[in-house]
């Protein structure tokens, strides 16, 4: 992320900025357009539903270590938030994280995580 600019008395408050980076492989023009469209749609969903995707840096570091292992997308479990949106009912820890497979992150896990 990039730190926000200094606040001015008459200007709007600008929050932290996040940039989406393309993959490390060379993409065709079609794949690049598809990736760009996907990123735009994902960013709009995040903003529209006010999703909270924050993870503690220790969990991010662990996820990066696991992601570098062979066949990680199918074999590894990654730390992810249990609740991306504010829970409808009170929960013990709305910021709790748990380990999930990539499939669970994308399609949901149990009753508490819709994916």
PDB file of C-alpha atoms in Angstrom:
ATOM      1  CA  UNK A   1       0.000   0.000   0.000  1.00  0.00           C
ATOM      2  CA  UNK A   2       0.949   3.585  -0.379  1.00  0.00           C
ATOM      3  CA  UNK A   3       0.536   5.983   2.546  1.00  0.00           C
ATOM      4  CA  UNK A   4      -2.140   8.641   2.130  1.00  0.00           C
ATOM      5  CA  UNK A   5      -1.088  12.217   1.374  1.00  0.00           C
ATOM      6  CA  UNK A   6      -1.062  14.719   4.204  1.00  0.00           C
ATOM      7  CA  UNK A   7      -4.534  15.935   5.094  1.00  0.00           C
ATOM      8  CA  UNK A   8      -5.363  19.545   4.310  1.00  0.00           C
ATOM      9  CA  UNK A   9      -7.957  21.669   6.055  1.00  0.00           C
ATOM     10  CA  UNK A  10     -10.156  22.082   2.977  1.00  0.00           C
ATOM     11  CA  UNK A  11      -9.331  18.913   1.037  1.00  0.00           C
ATOM     12  CA  UNK A  12     -10.940  15.494   1.209  1.00  0.00           C
ATOM     13  CA  UNK A  13      -9.443  12.805   3.426  1.00  0.00           C
ATOM     14  CA  UNK A  14      -7.743  10.237   1.207  1.00  0.00           C
ATOM     15  CA  UNK A  15      -7.156   6.795   2.717  1.00  0.00           C
ATOM     16  CA  UNK A  16      -4.476   4.230   1.985  1.00  0.00           C
ATOM     17  CA  UNK A  17      -4.087   3.178  -1.621  1.00  0.00           C
ATOM     18  CA  UNK A  18      -3.632  -0.396  -2.748  1.00  0.00           C
ATOM     19  CA  UNK A  19      -2.312  -1.464  -6.085  1.00  0.00           C
ATOM     20  CA  UNK A  20      -3.092  -4.676  -7.893  1.00  0.00           C
ATOM     21  CA  UNK A  21      -0.068  -6.133  -9.624  1.00  0.00           C
ATOM     22  CA  UNK A  22      -0.129  -8.325 -12.673  1.00  0.00           C
ATOM     23  CA  UNK A  23       1.281 -11.815 -12.564  1.00  0.00           C
ATOM     24  CA  UNK A  24       4.964 -12.545 -13.128  1.00  0.00           C
ATOM     25  CA  UNK A  25       4.288 -14.316 -16.431  1.00  0.00           C
ATOM     26  CA  UNK A  26       3.952 -12.734 -19.827  1.00  0.00           C
ATOM     27  CA  UNK A  27       0.317 -12.406 -20.782  1.00  0.00           C
ATOM     28  CA  UNK A  28      -1.220 -12.268 -24.222  1.00  0.00           C
ATOM     29  CA  UNK A  29      -3.239  -9.163 -25.085  1.00  0.00           C
ATOM     30  CA  UNK A  30      -6.456 -11.086 -24.432  1.00  0.00           C
ATOM     31  CA  UNK A  31      -5.240 -12.405 -21.048  1.00  0.00           C
ATOM     32  CA  UNK A  32      -4.067  -8.934 -20.041  1.00  0.00           C
ATOM     33  CA  UNK A  33      -7.489  -7.473 -20.898  1.00  0.00           C
ATOM     34  CA  UNK A  34      -9.231 -10.274 -18.981  1.00  0.00           C
ATOM     35  CA  UNK A  35      -7.003  -9.733 -15.924  1.00  0.00           C
ATOM     36  CA  UNK A  36      -7.614  -5.983 -16.023  1.00  0.00           C
ATOM     37  CA  UNK A  37     -11.381  -6.492 -16.256  1.00  0.00           C
ATOM     38  CA  UNK A  38     -11.284  -8.993 -13.379  1.00  0.00           C
ATOM     39  CA  UNK A  39      -9.325  -6.578 -11.166  1.00  0.00           C
ATOM     40  CA  UNK A  40     -11.800  -3.768 -11.883  1.00  0.00           C
ATOM     41  CA  UNK A  41     -14.734  -6.027 -10.984  1.00  0.00           C
ATOM     42  CA  UNK A  42     -13.050  -7.287  -7.791  1.00  0.00           C
ATOM     43  CA  UNK A  43     -12.199  -3.754  -6.670  1.00  0.00           C
ATOM     44  CA  UNK A  44     -15.804  -2.641  -7.235  1.00  0.00           C
ATOM     45  CA  UNK A  45     -17.133  -5.580  -5.203  1.00  0.00           C
ATOM     46  CA  UNK A  46     -14.726  -4.750  -2.355  1.00  0.00           C
ATOM     47  CA  UNK A  47     -15.883  -1.136  -2.311  1.00  0.00           C
ATOM     48  CA  UNK A  48     -19.604  -1.851  -2.821  1.00  0.00           C
ATOM     49  CA  UNK A  49     -19.815  -4.395   0.006  1.00  0.00           C
ATOM     50  CA  UNK A  50     -17.298  -2.583   2.257  1.00  0.00           C
ATOM     51  CA  UNK A  51     -15.261  -5.775   2.631  1.00  0.00           C
ATOM     52  CA  UNK A  52     -12.447  -5.925   5.166  1.00  0.00           C
ATOM     53  CA  UNK A  53      -9.609  -8.061   3.820  1.00  0.00           C
ATOM     54  CA  UNK A  54      -6.967  -7.058   6.378  1.00  0.00           C
ATOM     55  CA  UNK A  55      -4.711  -9.815   7.705  1.00  0.00           C
ATOM     56  CA  UNK A  56      -1.957  -9.548  10.310  1.00  0.00           C
ATOM     57  CA  UNK A  57       1.456  -9.366   8.616  1.00  0.00           C
ATOM     58  CA  UNK A  58       2.542 -12.570  10.357  1.00  0.00           C
ATOM     59  CA  UNK A  59      -0.297 -14.378   8.549  1.00  0.00           C
ATOM     60  CA  UNK A  60       0.623 -12.717   5.239  1.00  0.00           C
ATOM     61  CA  UNK A  61       4.238 -13.853   5.678  1.00  0.00           C
ATOM     62  CA  UNK A  62       3.099 -17.397   6.419  1.00  0.00           C
ATOM     63  CA  UNK A  63       0.806 -17.360   3.378  1.00  0.00           C
ATOM     64  CA  UNK A  64       3.701 -16.222   1.177  1.00  0.00           C
ATOM     65  CA  UNK A  65       5.923 -19.005   2.517  1.00  0.00           C
ATOM     66  CA  UNK A  66       3.234 -21.595   1.775  1.00  0.00           C
ATOM     67  CA  UNK A  67       2.431 -20.117  -1.650  1.00  0.00           C
ATOM     68  CA  UNK A  68       5.997 -20.729  -2.817  1.00  0.00           C
ATOM     69  CA  UNK A  69       5.727 -24.483  -2.248  1.00  0.00           C
ATOM     70  CA  UNK A  70       5.135 -26.791  -5.199  1.00  0.00           C
ATOM     71  CA  UNK A  71       1.443 -27.291  -6.040  1.00  0.00           C
ATOM     72  CA  UNK A  72       0.452 -24.881  -3.246  1.00  0.00           C
ATOM     73  CA  UNK A  73      -2.833 -23.898  -4.901  1.00  0.00           C
ATOM     74  CA  UNK A  74      -4.103 -27.465  -4.467  1.00  0.00           C
ATOM     75  CA  UNK A  75      -2.151 -28.742  -1.454  1.00  0.00           C
ATOM     76  CA  UNK A  76      -1.761 -25.826   0.977  1.00  0.00           C
ATOM     77  CA  UNK A  77      -4.102 -24.013   3.315  1.00  0.00           C
ATOM     78  CA  UNK A  78      -3.829 -20.238   3.677  1.00  0.00           C
ATOM     79  CA  UNK A  79      -4.792 -17.831   6.425  1.00  0.00           C
ATOM     80  CA  UNK A  80      -7.884 -15.788   5.535  1.00  0.00           C
ATOM     81  CA  UNK A  81     -10.454 -13.767   7.461  1.00  0.00           C
ATOM     82  CA  UNK A  82     -13.473 -15.615   8.816  1.00  0.00           C
ATOM     83  CA  UNK A  83     -15.658 -12.524   8.301  1.00  0.00           C
ATOM     84  CA  UNK A  84     -14.975 -10.180   5.374  1.00  0.00           C
ATOM     85  CA  UNK A  85     -18.179  -8.218   5.975  1.00  0.00           C
ATOM     86  CA  UNK A  86     -19.470  -7.163   9.372  1.00  0.00           C
ATOM     87  CA  UNK A  87     -21.216 -10.212  10.905  1.00  0.00           C
ATOM     88  CA  UNK A  88     -25.004 -10.064  11.043  1.00  0.00           C
ATOM     89  CA  UNK A  89     -24.987 -11.628  14.522  1.00  0.00           C
ATOM     90  CA  UNK A  90     -22.468 -10.911  17.301  1.00  0.00           C
ATOM     91  CA  UNK A  91     -19.333 -13.093  17.181  1.00  0.00           C
ATOM     92  CA  UNK A  92     -16.449 -13.517  19.627  1.00  0.00           C
ATOM     93  CA  UNK A  93     -13.832 -11.980  17.328  1.00  0.00           C
ATOM     94  CA  UNK A  94     -14.932 -10.284  14.085  1.00  0.00           C
ATOM     95  CA  UNK A  95     -11.259 -10.027  13.043  1.00  0.00           C
ATOM     96  CA  UNK A  96     -10.569 -13.761  13.461  1.00  0.00           C
ATOM     97  CA  UNK A  97      -8.622 -15.614  10.771  1.00  0.00           C
ATOM     98  CA  UNK A  98      -8.561 -19.298   9.922  1.00  0.00           C
ATOM     99  CA  UNK A  99      -6.764 -21.581   7.516  1.00  0.00           C
ATOM    100  CA  UNK A 100      -8.631 -22.334   4.293  1.00  0.00           C
ATOM    101  CA  UNK A 101      -7.850 -23.961   0.981  1.00  0.00           C
ATOM    102  CA  UNK A 102      -7.944 -21.778  -2.135  1.00  0.00           C
ATOM    103  CA  UNK A 103     -11.177 -23.543  -3.111  1.00  0.00           C
ATOM    104  CA  UNK A 104     -12.757 -22.637   0.248  1.00  0.00           C
ATOM    105  CA  UNK A 105     -11.601 -19.015  -0.077  1.00  0.00           C
ATOM    106  CA  UNK A 106     -13.182 -18.738  -3.515  1.00  0.00           C
ATOM    107  CA  UNK A 107     -16.372 -20.774  -3.025  1.00  0.00           C
ATOM    108  CA  UNK A 108     -17.067 -20.595   0.700  1.00  0.00           C
ATOM    109  CA  UNK A 109     -16.645 -22.636   3.855  1.00  0.00           C
ATOM    110  CA  UNK A 110     -19.471 -23.713   6.105  1.00  0.00           C
ATOM    111  CA  UNK A 111     -22.238 -21.343   7.169  1.00  0.00           C
ATOM    112  CA  UNK A 112     -19.993 -18.515   8.319  1.00  0.00           C
ATOM    113  CA  UNK A 113     -17.923 -17.836   5.175  1.00  0.00           C
ATOM    114  CA  UNK A 114     -19.745 -17.402   1.849  1.00  0.00           C
ATOM    115  CA  UNK A 115     -16.610 -17.093  -0.288  1.00  0.00           C
TER     116      UNK A 115
END
